[in-house]
CSV table of C-alpha atoms (C1' of nucleotides) in Angstrom, one decimal:
chain,number,residue,atom,x,y,z
A,1,UNK,CA,27.9,-1.3,30.2
A,2,UNK,CA,25.1,-3.8,30.2
A,3,UNK,CA,22.5,-1.1,29.9
A,4,UNK,CA,23.0,0.7,26.7
A,5,UNK,CA,21.6,4.0,27.5
A,6,UNK,CA,22.1,6.7,25.0
A,7,UNK,CA,22.8,4.4,22.2
A,8,UNK,CA,23.7,7.5,20.2
A,9,UNK,CA,22.7,6.0,16.9
A,10,UNK,CA,19.3,4.4,17.6
A,11,UNK,CA,17.4,6.4,15.1
A,12,UNK,CA,19.8,5.3,12.3
A,13,UNK,CA,20.0,1.8,13.6
A,14,UNK,CA,16.2,1.5,13.6
A,15,UNK,CA,16.0,2.7,10.0
A,16,UNK,CA,18.6,0.2,9.1
A,17,UNK,CA,16.8,-2.6,10.9
A,18,UNK,CA,13.6,-1.5,9.2
A,19,UNK,CA,15.3,-1.8,5.8
A,20,UNK,CA,16.5,-5.3,6.6
A,21,UNK,CA,13.1,-6.4,7.7
A,22,UNK,CA,11.6,-4.8,4.6
A,23,UNK,CA,14.0,-6.7,2.4
A,24,UNK,CA,13.3,-10.0,4.1
A,25,UNK,CA,9.6,-9.9,4.9
A,26,UNK,CA,8.1,-7.1,3.0
A,27,UNK,CA,6.0,-4.2,4.2
A,28,UNK,CA,3.7,-6.6,6.1
A,29,UNK,CA,6.5,-7.7,8.3
A,30,UNK,CA,7.5,-4.2,9.4
A,31,UNK,CA,6.7,-3.4,13.0
A,32,UNK,CA,8.1,-1.1,15.5
A,33,UNK,CA,8.6,-3.8,18.1
A,34,UNK,CA,10.4,-6.1,15.7
A,35,UNK,CA,12.8,-3.3,14.6
A,36,UNK,CA,13.4,-2.5,18.3
A,37,UNK,CA,14.1,-6.1,19.2
A,38,UNK,CA,16.5,-6.4,16.2
A,39,UNK,CA,18.5,-3.4,17.5
A,40,UNK,CA,18.3,-4.7,21.0
A,41,UNK,CA,16.3,-2.0,22.7
A,42,UNK,CA,13.0,-2.1,24.4
A,43,UNK,CA,9.8,-2.0,22.4
A,44,UNK,CA,9.0,1.6,23.4
A,45,UNK,CA,12.5,3.0,22.7
A,46,UNK,CA,11.7,4.0,19.2
A,47,UNK,CA,9.2,6.5,20.5
A,48,UNK,CA,12.1,8.7,21.6
A,49,UNK,CA,13.0,9.2,17.9
A,50,UNK,CA,9.8,8.6,15.9
A,51,UNK,CA,6.4,10.0,16.7
A,52,UNK,CA,4.7,6.8,15.5
A,53,UNK,CA,5.0,3.9,13.2
A,54,UNK,CA,4.3,6.1,10.2
A,55,UNK,CA,7.2,8.3,11.0
A,56,UNK,CA,9.6,5.3,11.0
A,57,UNK,CA,8.2,4.1,7.7
A,58,UNK,CA,8.6,7.6,6.3
A,59,UNK,CA,12.2,7.6,7.4
A,60,UNK,CA,12.8,4.2,5.8
A,61,UNK,CA,11.1,5.3,2.6
A,62,UNK,CA,13.2,8.5,2.5
A,63,UNK,CA,16.3,6.5,2.9
A,64,UNK,CA,15.3,4.2,0.1
A,65,UNK,CA,14.5,7.2,-2.0
A,66,UNK,CA,18.0,8.6,-1.3
A,67,UNK,CA,19.5,5.3,-2.5
A,68,UNK,CA,17.5,5.5,-5.7
A,69,UNK,CA,18.5,9.1,-6.1
A,70,UNK,CA,22.2,8.3,-5.8
A,71,UNK,CA,21.9,5.6,-8.4
A,72,UNK,CA,20.0,7.8,-10.8
A,73,UNK,CA,22.4,10.7,-10.2
A,74,UNK,CA,25.4,8.5,-10.9
A,75,UNK,CA,23.9,7.1,-14.1
A,76,UNK,CA,23.0,10.6,-15.3
A,77,UNK,CA,26.6,11.8,-14.7
A,78,UNK,CA,27.9,8.9,-16.7
A,79,UNK,CA,25.9,9.8,-19.8
A,80,UNK,CA,26.2,13.5,-19.4
A,81,UNK,CA,27.5,14.0,-23.0
A,82,UNK,CA,24.7,12.1,-24.7
A,83,UNK,CA,21.3,13.4,-23.6
A,84,UNK,CA,19.5,10.5,-25.4
A,85,UNK,CA,21.3,7.7,-23.6
A,86,UNK,CA,21.1,9.9,-20.4
A,87,UNK,CA,17.4,9.5,-20.5
A,88,UNK,CA,17.3,5.9,-21.6
A,89,UNK,CA,19.9,4.7,-19.1
A,90,UNK,CA,18.5,6.6,-16.2
A,91,UNK,CA,15.1,5.2,-16.9
A,92,UNK,CA,16.6,1.7,-17.2
A,93,UNK,CA,18.4,2.2,-13.9
A,94,UNK,CA,15.2,3.3,-12.3
A,95,UNK,CA,13.4,0.2,-13.5
A,96,UNK,CA,16.3,-2.1,-12.4
A,97,UNK,CA,16.3,-0.6,-9.0
A,98,UNK,CA,12.6,-1.1,-8.6
A,99,UNK,CA,12.8,-4.7,-9.6
A,100,UNK,CA,15.8,-5.5,-7.4
A,101,UNK,CA,14.4,-3.6,-4.4
A,102,UNK,CA,10.7,-4.1,-4.8
A,103,UNK,CA,9.6,-3.6,-1.3
A,104,UNK,CA,11.8,-0.5,-0.8
A,105,UNK,CA,10.4,0.9,-4.0
A,106,UNK,CA,6.8,0.2,-3.1
A,107,UNK,CA,7.1,1.7,0.4
A,108,UNK,CA,8.5,4.8,-1.2
A,109,UNK,CA,5.9,5.3,-3.9
A,110,UNK,CA,2.8,3.3,-3.2
A,111,UNK,CA,1.2,5.4,-0.5
A,112,UNK,CA,2.3,3.3,2.4
A,113,UNK,CA,3.5,6.5,3.9
A,114,UNK,CA,0.2,8.0,4.3
A,115,UNK,CA,1.0,11.7,4.2
A,116,UNK,CA,4.4,11.8,2.7
A,117,UNK,CA,4.3,15.6,2.3
A,118,UNK,CA,4.3,15.9,6.1
A,119,UNK,CA,7.9,14.6,6.3
A,120,UNK,CA,10.4,17.2,5.1
A,121,UNK,CA,13.1,14.7,4.4
A,122,UNK,CA,10.8,13.0,2.0
A,123,UNK,CA,9.7,16.3,0.4
A,124,UNK,CA,13.3,17.3,-0.1
A,125,UNK,CA,14.6,14.2,-1.8
A,126,UNK,CA,11.5,14.1,-3.9
A,127,UNK,CA,12.1,17.6,-5.2
A,128,UNK,CA,15.8,16.9,-5.8
A,129,UNK,CA,14.8,13.8,-7.9
A,130,UNK,CA,12.4,15.8,-9.9
A,131,UNK,CA,15.0,18.5,-10.6
A,132,UNK,CA,17.3,15.9,-11.9
A,133,UNK,CA,14.6,14.9,-14.4
A,134,UNK,CA,14.1,18.5,-15.4
A,135,UNK,CA,17.8,18.9,-16.0
A,136,UNK,CA,17.8,15.8,-18.2
A,137,UNK,CA,14.8,17.2,-20.2
A,138,UNK,CA,16.6,20.6,-20.6
A,139,UNK,CA,19.6,18.8,-22.0
A,140,UNK,CA,17.5,16.9,-24.4
A,141,UNK,CA,15.8,20.1,-25.5
A,142,UNK,CA,19.1,21.7,-26.2
A,143,UNK,CA,20.2,18.7,-28.2
A,144,UNK,CA,16.9,18.9,-30.2
A,145,UNK,CA,15.8,15.4,-29.0
A,146,UNK,CA,12.8,16.8,-27.2
A,147,UNK,CA,10.6,19.5,-28.6
A,148,UNK,CA,10.6,22.9,-26.8
A,149,UNK,CA,8.0,23.5,-24.1
A,150,UNK,CA,7.7,23.9,-20.4
A,151,UNK,CA,10.5,21.6,-19.1
A,152,UNK,CA,8.8,20.9,-15.8
A,153,UNK,CA,5.7,19.7,-17.7
A,154,UNK,CA,7.8,17.5,-20.0
A,155,UNK,CA,9.7,16.2,-17.0
A,156,UNK,CA,6.4,15.3,-15.3
A,157,UNK,CA,5.3,13.4,-18.4
A,158,UNK,CA,8.5,11.6,-18.7
A,159,UNK,CA,8.7,10.6,-15.1
A,160,UNK,CA,5.0,9.7,-15.0
A,161,UNK,CA,5.6,7.5,-18.0
A,162,UNK,CA,8.6,5.6,-16.6
A,163,UNK,CA,7.0,5.5,-13.1
A,164,UNK,CA,3.8,4.1,-14.4
A,165,UNK,CA,5.5,1.5,-16.5
A,166,UNK,CA,7.5,0.4,-13.5
A,167,UNK,CA,4.5,0.2,-11.2
A,168,UNK,CA,2.5,-1.8,-13.7
A,169,UNK,CA,5.3,-4.2,-14.0
A,170,UNK,CA,5.7,-4.6,-10.3
A,171,UNK,CA,2.0,-5.2,-9.9
A,172,UNK,CA,2.1,-7.8,-12.6
A,173,UNK,CA,-0.3,-5.8,-14.7
A,174,UNK,CA,1.7,-6.0,-17.8
A,175,UNK,CA,0.3,-8.8,-20.0
A,176,UNK,CA,2.5,-11.9,-19.8
A,177,UNK,CA,2.5,-12.4,-23.6
A,178,UNK,CA,4.2,-9.0,-23.9
A,179,UNK,CA,6.8,-10.0,-21.4
A,180,UNK,CA,7.3,-13.3,-23.3
A,181,UNK,CA,7.6,-11.6,-26.7
A,182,UNK,CA,9.9,-8.8,-25.8
A,183,UNK,CA,12.7,-8.2,-23.3
A,184,UNK,CA,12.1,-5.8,-20.5
A,185,UNK,CA,14.6,-3.5,-22.0
A,186,UNK,CA,12.8,-3.6,-25.4
A,187,UNK,CA,9.5,-2.8,-23.7
A,188,UNK,CA,11.0,0.1,-21.9
A,189,UNK,CA,12.7,1.4,-25.0
A,190,UNK,CA,9.4,1.2,-26.9
A,191,UNK,CA,7.7,3.0,-24.1
A,192,UNK,CA,10.3,5.7,-24.1
A,193,UNK,CA,10.2,6.0,-27.8
A,194,UNK,CA,6.6,6.9,-27.3
A,195,UNK,CA,7.6,9.7,-25.0
A,196,UNK,CA,10.7,10.8,-26.9
A,197,UNK,CA,9.9,10.9,-30.6
A,198,UNK,CA,13.5,11.0,-31.7
A,199,UNK,CA,14.2,7.8,-30.0
A,200,UNK,CA,12.5,5.4,-32.4
A,201,UNK,CA,15.6,4.2,-34.2
A,202,UNK,CA,17.0,2.9,-30.9
A,203,UNK,CA,14.6,0.1,-31.1
A,204,UNK,CA,15.8,-3.2,-32.3
B,1,UNK,CA,-35.0,-14.7,14.4
B,2,UNK,CA,-32.6,-13.1,16.7
B,3,UNK,CA,-29.8,-15.2,15.7
B,4,UNK,CA,-29.1,-14.4,12.1
B,5,UNK,CA,-27.7,-17.7,10.9
B,6,UNK,CA,-27.1,-18.1,7.2
B,7,UNK,CA,-27.1,-14.5,6.5
B,8,UNK,CA,-27.1,-15.4,2.9
B,9,UNK,CA,-25.3,-12.3,1.8
B,10,UNK,CA,-22.5,-11.9,4.3
B,11,UNK,CA,-19.7,-12.0,1.8
B,12,UNK,CA,-21.2,-9.2,-0.1
B,13,UNK,CA,-22.2,-7.3,3.0
B,14,UNK,CA,-18.6,-7.5,4.3
B,15,UNK,CA,-17.2,-6.1,1.0
B,16,UNK,CA,-19.7,-3.3,1.2
B,17,UNK,CA,-18.8,-2.5,4.8
B,18,UNK,CA,-15.2,-2.6,3.8
B,19,UNK,CA,-15.8,-0.1,1.0
B,20,UNK,CA,-17.6,2.2,3.5
B,21,UNK,CA,-14.7,1.9,6.0
B,22,UNK,CA,-12.2,2.5,3.3
B,23,UNK,CA,-14.0,5.7,2.1
B,24,UNK,CA,-14.2,7.0,5.7
B,25,UNK,CA,-11.0,6.0,7.3
B,26,UNK,CA,-8.7,4.9,4.6
B,27,UNK,CA,-6.7,1.7,4.2
B,28,UNK,CA,-5.4,2.1,7.7
B,29,UNK,CA,-8.8,1.8,9.2
B,30,UNK,CA,-9.7,-1.5,7.5
B,31,UNK,CA,-10.0,-4.4,9.8
B,32,UNK,CA,-11.8,-7.7,9.7
B,33,UNK,CA,-13.3,-7.1,13.1
B,34,UNK,CA,-14.6,-3.7,12.2
B,35,UNK,CA,-16.2,-4.9,9.1
B,36,UNK,CA,-17.8,-7.7,11.0
B,37,UNK,CA,-19.1,-5.4,13.7
B,38,UNK,CA,-20.5,-3.1,11.1
B,39,UNK,CA,-22.5,-5.9,9.5
B,40,UNK,CA,-23.6,-7.2,12.8
B,41,UNK,CA,-21.9,-10.5,13.0
B,42,UNK,CA,-19.2,-11.9,15.3
B,43,UNK,CA,-15.6,-11.1,14.7
B,44,UNK,CA,-14.8,-14.6,13.3
B,45,UNK,CA,-17.7,-14.8,11.0
B,46,UNK,CA,-15.8,-13.4,8.0
B,47,UNK,CA,-13.5,-16.5,8.0
B,48,UNK,CA,-16.4,-18.5,6.6
B,49,UNK,CA,-16.1,-16.5,3.4
B,50,UNK,CA,-12.6,-15.1,3.3
B,51,UNK,CA,-9.4,-17.1,4.0
B,52,UNK,CA,-7.7,-14.1,5.7
B,53,UNK,CA,-7.6,-10.4,5.7
B,54,UNK,CA,-5.8,-10.2,2.4
B,55,UNK,CA,-8.7,-12.1,0.8
B,56,UNK,CA,-11.2,-9.5,2.0
B,57,UNK,CA,-9.0,-6.7,0.8
B,58,UNK,CA,-8.6,-8.4,-2.5
B,59,UNK,CA,-12.3,-8.7,-2.9
B,60,UNK,CA,-12.8,-5.0,-2.0
B,61,UNK,CA,-10.1,-4.0,-4.5
B,62,UNK,CA,-11.7,-6.1,-7.2
B,63,UNK,CA,-15.0,-4.5,-6.5
B,64,UNK,CA,-13.4,-1.1,-6.8
B,65,UNK,CA,-11.7,-2.1,-10.0
B,66,UNK,CA,-15.1,-3.2,-11.4
B,67,UNK,CA,-16.6,0.2,-10.6
B,68,UNK,CA,-13.7,1.9,-12.4
B,69,UNK,CA,-14.1,-0.5,-15.3
B,70,UNK,CA,-17.8,0.3,-15.6
B,71,UNK,CA,-17.0,4.0,-15.6
B,72,UNK,CA,-14.3,3.7,-18.2
B,73,UNK,CA,-16.4,1.4,-20.4
B,74,UNK,CA,-19.3,3.8,-20.3
B,75,UNK,CA,-17.1,6.7,-21.2
B,76,UNK,CA,-15.5,4.8,-24.0
B,77,UNK,CA,-19.0,3.9,-25.4
B,78,UNK,CA,-20.0,7.5,-25.4
B,79,UNK,CA,-17.1,8.6,-27.6
B,80,UNK,CA,-17.0,5.6,-29.8
B,81,UNK,CA,-17.2,7.7,-33.0
B,82,UNK,CA,-14.3,10.0,-32.2
B,83,UNK,CA,-11.2,7.9,-31.3
B,84,UNK,CA,-9.3,11.0,-30.1
B,85,UNK,CA,-11.8,12.1,-27.6
B,86,UNK,CA,-12.3,8.5,-26.7
B,87,UNK,CA,-8.8,8.3,-25.4
B,88,UNK,CA,-8.8,11.8,-23.9
B,89,UNK,CA,-12.1,11.4,-22.1
B,90,UNK,CA,-11.4,7.9,-20.8
B,91,UNK,CA,-8.1,9.1,-19.4
B,92,UNK,CA,-9.9,12.1,-17.9
B,93,UNK,CA,-12.5,9.8,-16.3
B,94,UNK,CA,-9.8,7.6,-15.0
B,95,UNK,CA,-8.1,10.5,-13.3
B,96,UNK,CA,-11.4,11.8,-11.9
B,97,UNK,CA,-12.2,8.5,-10.4
B,98,UNK,CA,-8.9,8.2,-8.8
B,99,UNK,CA,-9.2,11.7,-7.2
B,100,UNK,CA,-12.7,11.1,-6.0
B,101,UNK,CA,-12.1,7.6,-4.7
B,102,UNK,CA,-8.5,7.9,-3.6
B,103,UNK,CA,-8.5,5.1,-1.1
B,104,UNK,CA,-10.3,2.8,-3.4
B,105,UNK,CA,-7.9,3.5,-6.2
B,106,UNK,CA,-4.9,3.1,-4.0
B,107,UNK,CA,-6.0,-0.2,-2.6
B,108,UNK,CA,-6.5,-1.4,-6.1
B,109,UNK,CA,-3.3,-0.3,-7.6
B,110,UNK,CA,-0.8,0.3,-4.8
B,111,UNK,CA,0.2,-3.2,-3.9
B,112,UNK,CA,-1.9,-3.3,-0.7
B,113,UNK,CA,-3.2,-6.6,-2.1
B,114,UNK,CA,0.1,-8.4,-1.8
B,115,UNK,CA,-0.3,-11.1,-4.4
B,116,UNK,CA,-3.1,-9.7,-6.6
B,117,UNK,CA,-2.5,-12.3,-9.3
B,118,UNK,CA,-3.6,-15.0,-6.8
B,119,UNK,CA,-7.1,-13.7,-6.9
B,120,UNK,CA,-8.9,-14.7,-10.1
B,121,UNK,CA,-11.5,-12.0,-9.8
B,122,UNK,CA,-8.8,-9.5,-9.8
B,123,UNK,CA,-6.9,-11.0,-12.7
B,124,UNK,CA,-10.1,-11.1,-14.8
B,125,UNK,CA,-11.2,-7.5,-14.3
B,126,UNK,CA,-7.6,-6.5,-14.8
B,127,UNK,CA,-7.4,-8.2,-18.2
B,128,UNK,CA,-10.8,-6.8,-19.3
B,129,UNK,CA,-9.6,-3.3,-18.5
B,130,UNK,CA,-6.4,-3.8,-20.5
B,131,UNK,CA,-8.4,-5.1,-23.4
B,132,UNK,CA,-10.5,-2.0,-23.3
B,133,UNK,CA,-7.4,0.1,-23.7
B,134,UNK,CA,-6.2,-2.1,-26.6
B,135,UNK,CA,-9.5,-1.6,-28.3
B,136,UNK,CA,-9.1,2.2,-28.0
B,137,UNK,CA,-5.6,2.0,-29.4
B,138,UNK,CA,-6.8,0.0,-32.4
B,139,UNK,CA,-9.5,2.5,-33.1
B,140,UNK,CA,-6.9,5.3,-32.9
B,141,UNK,CA,-4.7,3.4,-35.3
B,142,UNK,CA,-7.5,2.9,-37.8
B,143,UNK,CA,-8.2,6.6,-37.6
B,144,UNK,CA,-4.5,7.4,-38.1
B,145,UNK,CA,-4.2,9.2,-34.8
B,146,UNK,CA,-1.7,6.6,-33.5
B,147,UNK,CA,1.1,5.2,-35.6
B,148,UNK,CA,0.9,1.5,-36.5
B,149,UNK,CA,2.7,-1.0,-34.3
B,150,UNK,CA,1.9,-3.7,-31.7
B,151,UNK,CA,-1.4,-2.5,-30.2
B,152,UNK,CA,-0.7,-4.3,-26.9
B,153,UNK,CA,2.5,-2.5,-26.6
B,154,UNK,CA,1.1,0.9,-27.4
B,155,UNK,CA,-1.8,0.2,-25.0
B,156,UNK,CA,0.7,-0.6,-22.3
B,157,UNK,CA,2.5,2.7,-22.9
B,158,UNK,CA,-0.7,4.7,-22.9
B,159,UNK,CA,-2.0,3.1,-19.8
B,160,UNK,CA,1.4,3.4,-18.0
B,161,UNK,CA,1.4,7.0,-18.9
B,162,UNK,CA,-2.0,7.8,-17.5
B,163,UNK,CA,-1.6,5.5,-14.6
B,164,UNK,CA,1.8,7.0,-13.6
B,165,UNK,CA,0.5,10.5,-13.9
B,166,UNK,CA,-2.5,9.6,-11.7
B,167,UNK,CA,-0.3,8.1,-9.1
B,168,UNK,CA,2.2,10.9,-9.0
B,169,UNK,CA,-0.8,13.2,-8.5
B,170,UNK,CA,-2.2,11.2,-5.7
B,171,UNK,CA,1.1,11.0,-4.0
B,172,UNK,CA,1.6,14.7,-4.2
B,173,UNK,CA,4.7,14.2,-6.3
B,174,UNK,CA,3.6,16.7,-9.0
B,175,UNK,CA,5.3,20.1,-8.3
B,176,UNK,CA,2.8,22.5,-6.8
B,177,UNK,CA,3.8,25.3,-9.2
B,178,UNK,CA,2.7,23.1,-12.1
B,179,UNK,CA,-0.6,22.6,-10.4
B,180,UNK,CA,-0.9,26.3,-9.8
B,181,UNK,CA,0.0,27.3,-13.3
B,182,UNK,CA,-2.1,24.8,-15.2
B,183,UNK,CA,-5.4,23.1,-14.6
B,184,UNK,CA,-5.4,19.4,-14.0
B,185,UNK,CA,-7.1,18.9,-17.3
B,186,UNK,CA,-4.4,20.9,-19.1
B,187,UNK,CA,-1.7,18.9,-17.5
B,188,UNK,CA,-3.4,15.7,-18.5
B,189,UNK,CA,-3.9,16.9,-22.0
B,190,UNK,CA,-0.3,17.9,-22.3
B,191,UNK,CA,0.8,14.6,-20.9
B,192,UNK,CA,-1.5,12.8,-23.4
B,193,UNK,CA,-0.2,14.9,-26.3
B,194,UNK,CA,3.2,13.5,-25.4
B,195,UNK,CA,1.8,10.0,-25.9
B,196,UNK,CA,-0.5,10.8,-28.8
B,197,UNK,CA,1.4,13.0,-31.3
B,198,UNK,CA,-1.8,14.0,-33.2
B,199,UNK,CA,-3.3,15.5,-30.1
B,200,UNK,CA,-1.2,18.6,-29.8
B,201,UNK,CA,-3.8,21.0,-31.2
B,202,UNK,CA,-6.2,20.0,-28.4
B,203,UNK,CA,-4.1,22.0,-26.0
B,204,UNK,CA,-5.2,25.5,-25.1
C,1,DC,C1',-40.3,-38.3,9.7
C,2,DA,C1',-35.8,-39.3,12.3
C,3,DC,C1',-31.2,-38.6,11.5
C,4,DA,C1',-26.7,-37.5,9.9
C,5,DT,C1',-24.1,-34.0,7.5
C,6,DT,C1',-22.6,-29.7,6.6
C,7,DA,C1',-22.4,-24.7,6.0
C,8,DA,C1',-22.9,-20.5,8.5
C,9,DC,C1',-22.2,-18.7,12.2
C,10,DT,C1',-20.6,-17.6,17.8
C,11,DT,C1',-17.6,-17.8,21.8
C,12,DG,C1',-13.3,-18.0,23.8
C,13,DA,C1',-8.6,-17.8,23.6
C,14,DC,C1',-3.9,-16.3,22.2
C,15,DA,C1',0.0,-13.8,20.4
C,16,DA,C1',1.5,-9.7,18.0
C,17,DT,C1',1.1,-5.1,17.7
C,18,DG,C1',0.8,0.4,18.4
C,19,DT,C1',0.9,3.4,21.9
C,20,DA,C1',0.5,5.9,26.3
C,21,DA,C1',2.1,6.7,31.2
C,22,DA,C1',5.4,6.4,34.6
C,23,DG,C1',9.7,5.2,36.2
C,24,DT,C1',15.0,4.8,35.6
C,25,DT,C1',19.5,5.8,34.0
C,26,DT,C1',22.9,8.6,32.0
C,27,DA,C1',25.0,12.7,30.1
C,28,DC,C1',25.6,17.4,30.4
C,29,DC,C1',25.5,22.1,32.1
C,30,DT,C1',26.1,25.5,35.6
D,1,DA,C1',27.6,18.8,43.5
D,2,DG,C1',23.1,19.2,41.9
D,3,DG,C1',19.6,19.8,38.7
D,4,DT,C1',17.7,19.1,34.1
D,5,DA,C1',16.6,16.9,30.2
D,6,DA,C1',17.3,13.2,26.9
D,7,DA,C1',17.4,8.3,26.1
D,8,DC,C1',15.8,4.5,27.5
D,9,DT,C1',12.8,0.5,30.3
D,10,DT,C1',8.7,-1.3,32.5
D,11,DT,C1',4.0,-1.8,32.8
D,12,DA,C1',-0.3,-1.6,31.0
D,13,DC,C1',-4.1,-1.5,27.7
D,14,DA,C1',-6.9,-1.7,23.5
D,15,DT,C1',-7.0,-3.4,18.8
D,16,DT,C1',-6.2,-6.7,15.9
D,17,DG,C1',-5.6,-11.4,12.9
D,18,DT,C1',-6.3,-16.0,13.5
D,19,DC,C1',-7.3,-20.5,15.4
D,20,DA,C1',-10.1,-24.1,17.9
D,21,DA,C1',-14.2,-25.6,19.6
D,22,DG,C1',-18.8,-25.1,20.1
D,23,DT,C1',-23.8,-24.0,18.3
D,24,DT,C1',-27.5,-23.4,15.1
D,25,DA,C1',-30.1,-24.0,11.0
D,26,DA,C1',-30.7,-25.8,6.3
D,27,DT,C1',-30.4,-29.8,3.5
D,28,DG,C1',-30.6,-33.8,2.2
D,29,DT,C1',-31.1,-39.4,3.0
D,30,DG,C1',-33.0,-43.6,4.8
DNA sequence: CACATTAACTTGACAATGTAAAGTTTACCT
DNA sequence: AGGTAAACTTTACATTGTCAAGTTAATGTG
């Protein structure tokens, strides 16, 4: 079977190859042809599964997003009983993931996917993630750690806060003397304390 | 003078052309050759002024950053006497700018410039902007609106909060029912109230 | 003022890329 | 068995980043 027609799993293989390229060479190194070559198909083969380059990138981003979701979900489960550490540890996990998978994270959240809302896979995982945050906020409200109020709005604030902090960090926009003076975890905790009033005593 | 040697202003013209392309076609449409053609020089002319494509993009981003800085600075000046509205209106201006100049904003903050810290122009304007936020935080602390504490750290939190909110909005990651239920200004105010405890009464 | 030097460009070339069109192979259904 | 459609290949083309080698004009230097 020297001609591998009907690969059967090309779509997935291309996404996987894309993730590999992404990890090694960054967004800049991503190309349809390179992914195709890596999988061992002709350079036009991807067009059977992806409308264009953006579609492949979107798929890669969605896959990365799923990984992140799984991590966040597991972390949330582990701290189900303590809403405060639920928030803290999930945020910490989020940050860790972003640092360890910079390219993946950026491709997911930095507008490389030009019209992310066009891709249903992306929309879905995005909504799921948000719901997870909302759940966390509700738990905190029940525990009296967060003041009452529209949970979706609070969740947006919380996420925006953690997300913004993460992105500033990845873009090296956080002053180096802050990074020198405090640990990353301290900075994140301080940032969270700003968002969750009841958290202040967590700070060292 | 049919041959325009020593254009004298090519570097600037290319940046300007880049900004125009960016506004019309987005990041994707940006190319050295297109910018060169727009200015009326040969496709290799840019290499006399920019090491590579990244360098041009970095220059464009820095210019966009400067525009944003000027806007923020002017807004801050206008509300010098009232620290609270200083923060609120600057944040609002920030958000408005991002919405009205989406591509510019993204190119500046979404990692399109791969190693932004390599470009001194970028580093400088970035630091200036941060200092502006620190000043605002200090003013708020003097006015008792923000609790005491490391101003740089608070500034980071504040900026991260506004920045994250802005990016989530640009990436359509803010749930549509929130956008339907509240105005953008309300959402931002609610978000800021989370960051600035004394702000709660501002909310409608 | 002749002349070298150099910065600012142009021309020509090349490889990598996205993408469309047309062909080929294989699986599957009737 | 035969037809149809999906999964691929081949060929082709325009766009692009980048380099190398010219060409031109400004700027000194003797």
